[in-house]
Amino acid sequence: ETGVTQSPTHLIKTRGQQVTLRCSSQSGHNTVSWYQQALGQGPQFIFQYYREEENGRGNFPPRFSGLQFPNYSSELNVNALELDDSALYLCASSPGLINEKLFFGSGTQLSVL
Amino acid sequence: AQTVTQSQPEMSVQEAETVTLSCTYDTSESDYYLFWYKQPPSRQMILVIRQEAYKQQNATENRFSVNFQKAAKSFSLKISDSQLGDAAMYFCAYRSGNAGGTSYGKLTFGQGTILTVHP
């Protein structure tokens, strides 16, 4: 059984650029959520996808968008990058919407210069 | 909105000793879950222990146990017989149990407590 994998592990972008982060869910998991973790802070919920549809969103602007594919892998897209977008982005999957057990990946460290 | 507060930015413990990490939360809901996650330098969040709010009995997982005080909205983590591998950032987190809410599935995390274990 494979765990949650995220790519890339590190990424450097400049302000104004666009970025796509990828997440491969654990086998059999149809629910994926994304979190932003600034340095020294707790993760903040961005949004959640269930069976390819967004199912809950945190307090993030529309330039943060996502996709979930039929194989339940997922992407997080961020447009018009700002310096404050520099953070660790964590993906988590779970076997179902009502299953409270989340499995996290090791994250993508994004630096915006 | 729910909030989670961890008032101890850093804690330290001697190997084999016991340490308690504090967490308080605020919610108007009656059905929810509480969690402690560990984040080592590898950055991966690892579930340590979870508690369902409707259960009065405190959860226990080997050396890890919680003191869940629902009326006081307090949820502390006790680590017994501390080991060097326990050193990490620990996060307390809240999840709504209301399946009809728009925030269902969302974890609300505290600010974290860095735990250092001294040999």
PDB file of C-alpha atoms in Angstrom:
ATOM      1  CA  GLU A   1       0.000   0.000   0.000  1.00  0.00           C
ATOM      2  CA  THR A   2       1.558   3.295  -1.116  1.00  0.00           C
ATOM      3  CA  GLY A   3       1.236   6.396   1.025  1.00  0.00           C
ATOM      4  CA  VAL A   4       0.429   9.959   0.005  1.00  0.00           C
ATOM      5  CA  THR A   5       3.101  11.347  -2.293  1.00  0.00           C
ATOM      6  CA  GLN A   6       3.603  14.960  -3.282  1.00  0.00           C
ATOM      7  CA  SER A   7       5.687  16.524  -6.015  1.00  0.00           C
ATOM      8  CA  PRO A   8       7.877  18.401  -6.254  1.00  0.00           C
ATOM      9  CA  THR A   9       9.428  18.447  -2.789  1.00  0.00           C
ATOM     10  CA  HIS A  10      10.854  21.934  -3.245  1.00  0.00           C
ATOM     11  CA  LEU A  11      10.046  24.726  -5.654  1.00  0.00           C
ATOM     12  CA  ILE A  12      11.274  28.273  -6.189  1.00  0.00           C
ATOM     13  CA  LYS A  13       9.154  30.791  -8.078  1.00  0.00           C
ATOM     14  CA  THR A  14       9.110  34.545  -8.544  1.00  0.00           C
ATOM     15  CA  ARG A  15       6.296  36.900  -7.654  1.00  0.00           C
ATOM     16  CA  GLY A  16       3.505  36.963 -10.240  1.00  0.00           C
ATOM     17  CA  GLN A  17       4.205  33.491 -11.590  1.00  0.00           C
ATOM     18  CA  GLN A  18       1.841  30.519 -11.477  1.00  0.00           C
ATOM     19  CA  VAL A  19       2.559  27.168  -9.820  1.00  0.00           C
ATOM     20  CA  THR A  20       1.027  23.686  -9.846  1.00  0.00           C
ATOM     21  CA  LEU A  21       1.592  21.252  -6.989  1.00  0.00           C
ATOM     22  CA  ARG A  22       0.660  17.595  -7.294  1.00  0.00           C
ATOM     23  CA  CYS A  23      -0.577  14.960  -4.889  1.00  0.00           C
ATOM     24  CA  SER A  24      -1.098  11.254  -5.335  1.00  0.00           C
ATOM     25  CA  SER A  25      -3.567   9.949  -2.778  1.00  0.00           C
ATOM     26  CA  GLN A  26      -3.194   6.764  -0.852  1.00  0.00           C
ATOM     27  CA  SER A  27      -4.714   3.802  -2.669  1.00  0.00           C
ATOM     28  CA  GLY A  28      -8.489   3.587  -2.200  1.00  0.00           C
ATOM     29  CA  HIS A  29      -8.851   7.154  -0.885  1.00  0.00           C
ATOM     30  CA  ASN A  30     -11.453   9.317  -2.625  1.00  0.00           C
ATOM     31  CA  THR A  31     -11.110  12.443  -0.497  1.00  0.00           C
ATOM     32  CA  VAL A  32      -8.190  14.840  -0.595  1.00  0.00           C
ATOM     33  CA  SER A  33      -7.541  18.103   1.202  1.00  0.00           C
ATOM     34  CA  TRP A  34      -4.832  20.744   0.940  1.00  0.00           C
ATOM     35  CA  TYR A  35      -3.245  22.794   3.701  1.00  0.00           C
ATOM     36  CA  GLN A  36      -0.828  25.722   3.760  1.00  0.00           C
ATOM     37  CA  GLN A  37       1.711  25.783   6.583  1.00  0.00           C
ATOM     38  CA  ALA A  38       3.692  28.985   7.025  1.00  0.00           C
ATOM     39  CA  LEU A  39       7.005  28.760   8.875  1.00  0.00           C
ATOM     40  CA  GLY A  40       6.465  28.170  12.590  1.00  0.00           C
ATOM     41  CA  GLN A  41       2.689  28.022  12.242  1.00  0.00           C
ATOM     42  CA  GLY A  42      -0.006  25.368  12.187  1.00  0.00           C
ATOM     43  CA  PRO A  43      -1.428  24.260   8.838  1.00  0.00           C
ATOM     44  CA  GLN A  44      -4.339  26.257   7.418  1.00  0.00           C
ATOM     45  CA  PHE A  45      -7.101  24.514   5.448  1.00  0.00           C
ATOM     46  CA  ILE A  46      -7.250  25.565   1.783  1.00  0.00           C
ATOM     47  CA  PHE A  47      -9.915  23.239   0.351  1.00  0.00           C
ATOM     48  CA  GLN A  48     -11.124  19.676   0.105  1.00  0.00           C
ATOM     49  CA  TYR A  49     -12.170  17.521  -2.851  1.00  0.00           C
ATOM     50  CA  TYR A  50     -14.470  14.542  -2.749  1.00  0.00           C
ATOM     51  CA  ARG A  51     -14.995  12.447  -5.873  1.00  0.00           C
ATOM     52  CA  GLU A  52     -13.673  15.207  -8.149  1.00  0.00           C
ATOM     53  CA  GLU A  53     -15.790  18.014  -6.688  1.00  0.00           C
ATOM     54  CA  GLU A  54     -14.761  20.752  -4.274  1.00  0.00           C
ATOM     55  CA  ASN A  55     -16.381  20.047  -0.925  1.00  0.00           C
ATOM     56  CA  GLY A  56     -15.353  22.782   1.449  1.00  0.00           C
ATOM     57  CA  ARG A  57     -13.017  25.752   1.217  1.00  0.00           C
ATOM     58  CA  GLY A  58     -11.050  27.771   3.716  1.00  0.00           C
ATOM     59  CA  ASN A  59     -10.325  31.489   3.745  1.00  0.00           C
ATOM     60  CA  PHE A  60      -8.129  31.602   0.643  1.00  0.00           C
ATOM     61  CA  PRO A  61      -8.593  33.823  -2.430  1.00  0.00           C
ATOM     62  CA  PRO A  62      -9.812  32.450  -5.787  1.00  0.00           C
ATOM     63  CA  ARG A  63      -6.284  32.440  -7.177  1.00  0.00           C
ATOM     64  CA  PHE A  64      -5.916  29.234  -5.156  1.00  0.00           C
ATOM     65  CA  SER A  65      -7.688  26.544  -7.157  1.00  0.00           C
ATOM     66  CA  GLY A  66      -7.644  22.795  -7.362  1.00  0.00           C
ATOM     67  CA  LEU A  67      -8.556  19.711  -9.278  1.00  0.00           C
ATOM     68  CA  GLN A  68      -9.171  16.113  -8.399  1.00  0.00           C
ATOM     69  CA  PHE A  69      -8.866  13.533 -11.147  1.00  0.00           C
ATOM     70  CA  PRO A  70     -10.793  10.269 -11.703  1.00  0.00           C
ATOM     71  CA  ASN A  71      -7.923   8.324 -10.142  1.00  0.00           C
ATOM     72  CA  TYR A  72      -8.297  10.659  -7.117  1.00  0.00           C
ATOM     73  CA  SER A  73      -4.912  12.298  -7.559  1.00  0.00           C
ATOM     74  CA  SER A  74      -5.056  16.049  -7.092  1.00  0.00           C
ATOM     75  CA  GLU A  75      -3.499  19.362  -8.064  1.00  0.00           C
ATOM     76  CA  LEU A  76      -3.241  22.676  -6.276  1.00  0.00           C
ATOM     77  CA  ASN A  77      -2.814  25.675  -8.565  1.00  0.00           C
ATOM     78  CA  VAL A  78      -1.801  29.117  -7.364  1.00  0.00           C
ATOM     79  CA  ASN A  79      -1.899  32.070  -9.765  1.00  0.00           C
ATOM     80  CA  ALA A  80      -0.237  35.478  -9.418  1.00  0.00           C
ATOM     81  CA  LEU A  81       2.118  34.296  -6.690  1.00  0.00           C
ATOM     82  CA  GLU A  82       2.780  36.644  -3.798  1.00  0.00           C
ATOM     83  CA  LEU A  83       5.676  36.636  -1.342  1.00  0.00           C
ATOM     84  CA  ASP A  84       3.304  35.520   1.443  1.00  0.00           C
ATOM     85  CA  ASP A  85       2.504  32.358  -0.512  1.00  0.00           C
ATOM     86  CA  SER A  86       5.901  31.032   0.561  1.00  0.00           C
ATOM     87  CA  ALA A  87       5.026  28.036   2.738  1.00  0.00           C
ATOM     88  CA  LEU A  88       4.890  24.272   3.036  1.00  0.00           C
ATOM     89  CA  TYR A  89       1.876  22.880   1.187  1.00  0.00           C
ATOM     90  CA  LEU A  90       0.519  19.653   2.598  1.00  0.00           C
ATOM     91  CA  CYS A  91      -1.846  17.223   0.935  1.00  0.00           C
ATOM     92  CA  ALA A  92      -3.902  14.742   2.943  1.00  0.00           C
ATOM     93  CA  SER A  93      -6.162  11.930   1.789  1.00  0.00           C
ATOM     94  CA  SER A  94      -8.802   9.844   3.528  1.00  0.00           C
ATOM     95  CA  PRO A  95     -10.863   6.775   2.609  1.00  0.00           C
ATOM     96  CA  GLY A  96     -14.116   8.728   2.589  1.00  0.00           C
ATOM     97  CA  LEU A  97     -15.785  11.982   3.437  1.00  0.00           C
ATOM     98  CA  ILE A  98     -17.025  10.796   6.824  1.00  0.00           C
ATOM     99  CA  ASN A  99     -13.793   9.074   7.720  1.00  0.00           C
ATOM    100  CA  GLU A 100     -11.917  11.378  10.031  1.00  0.00           C
ATOM    101  CA  LYS A 101      -8.556   9.674   9.653  1.00  0.00           C
ATOM    102  CA  LEU A 102      -6.282  11.721   7.386  1.00  0.00           C
ATOM    103  CA  PHE A 103      -3.028  10.529   5.861  1.00  0.00           C
ATOM    104  CA  PHE A 104      -0.592  13.311   5.057  1.00  0.00           C
ATOM    105  CA  GLY A 105       2.164  13.608   2.505  1.00  0.00           C
ATOM    106  CA  SER A 106       5.535  15.186   3.251  1.00  0.00           C
ATOM    107  CA  GLY A 107       4.594  18.403   1.503  1.00  0.00           C
ATOM    108  CA  THR A 108       5.967  20.752  -1.116  1.00  0.00           C
ATOM    109  CA  GLN A 109       8.103  23.635   0.130  1.00  0.00           C
ATOM    110  CA  LEU A 110       7.323  26.655  -2.039  1.00  0.00           C
ATOM    111  CA  SER A 111       9.549  29.722  -1.960  1.00  0.00           C
ATOM    112  CA  VAL A 112       8.388  32.876  -3.737  1.00  0.00           C
ATOM    113  CA  LEU A 113      11.115  35.439  -4.427  1.00  0.00           C
TER     114      LEU A 113
ATOM    115  CA  ALA B   1     -15.659  29.560  13.912  1.00  0.00           C
ATOM    116  CA  GLN B   2     -13.639  27.064  15.840  1.00  0.00           C
ATOM    117  CA  THR B   3     -10.260  27.980  17.280  1.00  0.00           C
ATOM    118  CA  VAL B   4      -7.485  25.869  18.762  1.00  0.00           C
ATOM    119  CA  THR B   5      -4.878  27.318  21.112  1.00  0.00           C
ATOM    120  CA  GLN B   6      -1.602  25.795  22.214  1.00  0.00           C
ATOM    121  CA  SER B   7      -0.077  28.055  24.820  1.00  0.00           C
ATOM    122  CA  GLN B   8       3.315  26.321  25.067  1.00  0.00           C
ATOM    123  CA  PRO B   9       5.563  27.230  22.112  1.00  0.00           C
ATOM    124  CA  GLU B  10       8.294  24.937  23.448  1.00  0.00           C
ATOM    125  CA  MET B  11       8.586  22.119  25.976  1.00  0.00           C
ATOM    126  CA  SER B  12      11.452  19.892  27.001  1.00  0.00           C
ATOM    127  CA  VAL B  13      11.677  16.570  28.818  1.00  0.00           C
ATOM    128  CA  GLN B  14      14.335  14.143  29.933  1.00  0.00           C
ATOM    129  CA  GLU B  15      14.392  10.764  28.286  1.00  0.00           C
ATOM    130  CA  ALA B  16      12.156   8.255  30.172  1.00  0.00           C
ATOM    131  CA  GLU B  17      10.275  11.064  31.936  1.00  0.00           C
ATOM    132  CA  THR B  18       6.689  12.226  31.405  1.00  0.00           C
ATOM    133  CA  VAL B  19       5.588  15.433  29.717  1.00  0.00           C
ATOM    134  CA  THR B  20       2.175  17.011  29.156  1.00  0.00           C
ATOM    135  CA  LEU B  21       1.322  19.286  26.238  1.00  0.00           C
ATOM    136  CA  SER B  22      -1.640  21.624  26.602  1.00  0.00           C
ATOM    137  CA  CYS B  23      -4.401  22.487  24.181  1.00  0.00           C
ATOM    138  CA  THR B  24      -7.644  24.420  24.518  1.00  0.00           C
ATOM    139  CA  TYR B  25     -10.293  24.916  21.887  1.00  0.00           C
ATOM    140  CA  ASP B  26     -13.417  26.913  21.335  1.00  0.00           C
ATOM    141  CA  THR B  27     -16.539  25.614  19.605  1.00  0.00           C
ATOM    142  CA  SER B  28     -20.295  25.808  19.827  1.00  0.00           C
ATOM    143  CA  GLU B  29     -20.706  22.331  18.378  1.00  0.00           C
ATOM    144  CA  SER B  30     -21.450  19.236  20.438  1.00  0.00           C
ATOM    145  CA  ASP B  31     -20.223  16.672  17.919  1.00  0.00           C
ATOM    146  CA  TYR B  32     -16.561  16.887  16.991  1.00  0.00           C
ATOM    147  CA  TYR B  33     -13.210  15.128  16.994  1.00  0.00           C
ATOM    148  CA  LEU B  34      -9.921  16.166  18.519  1.00  0.00           C
ATOM    149  CA  PHE B  35      -6.486  15.046  17.412  1.00  0.00           C
ATOM    150  CA  TRP B  36      -2.831  15.273  18.261  1.00  0.00           C
ATOM    151  CA  TYR B  37      -0.454  15.178  15.317  1.00  0.00           C
ATOM    152  CA  LYS B  38       3.316  14.898  15.382  1.00  0.00           C
ATOM    153  CA  GLN B  39       5.443  16.617  12.725  1.00  0.00           C
ATOM    154  CA  PRO B  40       9.094  15.516  12.731  1.00  0.00           C
ATOM    155  CA  PRO B  41      11.760  17.190  10.565  1.00  0.00           C
ATOM    156  CA  SER B  42      10.569  15.011   7.659  1.00  0.00           C
ATOM    157  CA  ARG B  43       7.531  17.369   7.649  1.00  0.00           C
ATOM    158  CA  GLN B  44       4.974  14.560   7.355  1.00  0.00           C
ATOM    159  CA  MET B  45       2.076  14.895   9.778  1.00  0.00           C
ATOM    160  CA  ILE B  46       1.658  11.704  11.771  1.00  0.00           C
ATOM    161  CA  LEU B  47      -1.500  11.017  13.766  1.00  0.00           C
ATOM    162  CA  VAL B  48      -0.645  10.337  17.395  1.00  0.00           C
ATOM    163  CA  ILE B  49      -4.056   9.996  18.990  1.00  0.00           C
ATOM    164  CA  ARG B  50      -7.690  11.005  18.455  1.00  0.00           C
ATOM    165  CA  GLN B  51     -10.706  11.560  20.681  1.00  0.00           C
ATOM    166  CA  GLU B  52     -14.398  11.599  19.829  1.00  0.00           C
ATOM    167  CA  ALA B  53     -16.215  14.272  21.795  1.00  0.00           C
ATOM    168  CA  TYR B  54     -19.138  12.002  22.640  1.00  0.00           C
ATOM    169  CA  LYS B  55     -16.848   9.530  24.387  1.00  0.00           C
ATOM    170  CA  GLN B  56     -16.175  10.318  28.019  1.00  0.00           C
ATOM    171  CA  GLN B  57     -13.301   7.878  28.256  1.00  0.00           C
ATOM    172  CA  ASN B  58      -9.907   9.379  27.531  1.00  0.00           C
ATOM    173  CA  ALA B  59      -8.125   7.898  24.521  1.00  0.00           C
ATOM    174  CA  THR B  60      -4.872   5.989  25.005  1.00  0.00           C
ATOM    175  CA  GLU B  61      -2.320   4.761  22.478  1.00  0.00           C
ATOM    176  CA  ASN B  62       0.594   2.977  24.128  1.00  0.00           C
ATOM    177  CA  ARG B  63       2.716   5.696  25.783  1.00  0.00           C
ATOM    178  CA  PHE B  64       0.380   8.476  24.650  1.00  0.00           C
ATOM    179  CA  SER B  65      -2.796   9.426  26.480  1.00  0.00           C
ATOM    180  CA  VAL B  66      -5.084  12.428  26.596  1.00  0.00           C
ATOM    181  CA  ASN B  67      -6.940  14.289  29.301  1.00  0.00           C
ATOM    182  CA  PHE B  68     -10.163  15.409  27.627  1.00  0.00           C
ATOM    183  CA  GLN B  69     -12.174  17.914  29.648  1.00  0.00           C
ATOM    184  CA  LYS B  70     -15.202  18.704  27.482  1.00  0.00           C
ATOM    185  CA  ALA B  71     -16.758  21.327  29.746  1.00  0.00           C
ATOM    186  CA  ALA B  72     -13.460  23.166  30.064  1.00  0.00           C
ATOM    187  CA  LYS B  73     -12.717  22.633  26.339  1.00  0.00           C
ATOM    188  CA  SER B  74      -9.309  21.307  27.198  1.00  0.00           C
ATOM    189  CA  PHE B  75      -7.440  18.478  25.468  1.00  0.00           C
ATOM    190  CA  SER B  76      -3.945  17.777  26.791  1.00  0.00           C
ATOM    191  CA  LEU B  77      -1.515  15.121  25.604  1.00  0.00           C
ATOM    192  CA  LYS B  78       0.592  13.121  28.052  1.00  0.00           C
ATOM    193  CA  ILE B  79       3.675  11.331  26.794  1.00  0.00           C
ATOM    194  CA  SER B  80       5.014   8.750  29.214  1.00  0.00           C
ATOM    195  CA  ASP B  81       8.484   7.214  29.158  1.00  0.00           C
ATOM    196  CA  SER B  82       9.649   9.827  26.634  1.00  0.00           C
ATOM    197  CA  GLN B  83      11.996   8.642  23.910  1.00  0.00           C
ATOM    198  CA  LEU B  84      14.437  10.527  21.707  1.00  0.00           C
ATOM    199  CA  GLY B  85      12.212   9.740  18.731  1.00  0.00           C
ATOM    200  CA  ASP B  86       9.358  11.692  20.319  1.00  0.00           C
ATOM    201  CA  ALA B  87      11.177  14.953  19.605  1.00  0.00           C
ATOM    202  CA  ALA B  88       9.086  16.859  17.074  1.00  0.00           C
ATOM    203  CA  MET B  89       6.514  19.616  16.640  1.00  0.00           C
ATOM    204  CA  TYR B  90       3.154  18.588  18.083  1.00  0.00           C
ATOM    205  CA  PHE B  91      -0.127  19.990  16.837  1.00  0.00           C
ATOM    206  CA  CYS B  92      -3.540  19.837  18.414  1.00  0.00           C
ATOM    207  CA  ALA B  93      -6.372  19.818  15.866  1.00  0.00           C
ATOM    208  CA  TYR B  94     -10.163  20.017  15.772  1.00  0.00           C
ATOM    209  CA  ARG B  95     -12.603  18.585  13.259  1.00  0.00           C
ATOM    210  CA  SER B  96     -16.335  19.124  13.141  1.00  0.00           C
ATOM    211  CA  GLY B  97     -18.585  16.090  13.354  1.00  0.00           C
ATOM    212  CA  ASN B  98     -21.436  17.897  11.593  1.00  0.00           C
ATOM    213  CA  ALA B  99     -21.710  16.127   8.231  1.00  0.00           C
ATOM    214  CA  GLY B 100     -23.981  18.824   6.826  1.00  0.00           C
ATOM    215  CA  GLY B 101     -21.654  21.722   7.479  1.00  0.00           C
ATOM    216  CA  THR B 102     -19.488  23.388   4.849  1.00  0.00           C
ATOM    217  CA  SER B 103     -16.474  22.983   7.098  1.00  0.00           C
ATOM    218  CA  TYR B 104     -16.941  19.227   7.414  1.00  0.00           C
ATOM    219  CA  GLY B 105     -13.636  17.493   6.872  1.00  0.00           C
ATOM    220  CA  LYS B 106     -11.611  20.589   7.687  1.00  0.00           C
ATOM    221  CA  LEU B 107      -8.979  20.300  10.380  1.00  0.00           C
ATOM    222  CA  THR B 108      -8.329  23.408  12.464  1.00  0.00           C
ATOM    223  CA  PHE B 109      -4.825  23.308  13.928  1.00  0.00           C
ATOM    224  CA  GLY B 110      -3.203  25.056  16.837  1.00  0.00           C
ATOM    225  CA  GLN B 111       0.113  26.873  16.565  1.00  0.00           C
ATOM    226  CA  GLY B 112       2.120  23.875  17.660  1.00  0.00           C
ATOM    227  CA  THR B 113       4.490  22.967  20.506  1.00  0.00           C
ATOM    228  CA  ILE B 114       8.110  22.058  19.839  1.00  0.00           C
ATOM    229  CA  LEU B 115       9.086  19.130  22.055  1.00  0.00           C
ATOM    230  CA  THR B 116      12.760  18.535  22.826  1.00  0.00           C
ATOM    231  CA  VAL B 117      13.842  15.278  24.467  1.00  0.00           C
ATOM    232  CA  HIS B 118      17.144  15.335  26.347  1.00  0.00           C
ATOM    233  CA  PRO B 119      19.168  12.104  26.700  1.00  0.00           C
TER     234      PRO B 119
END
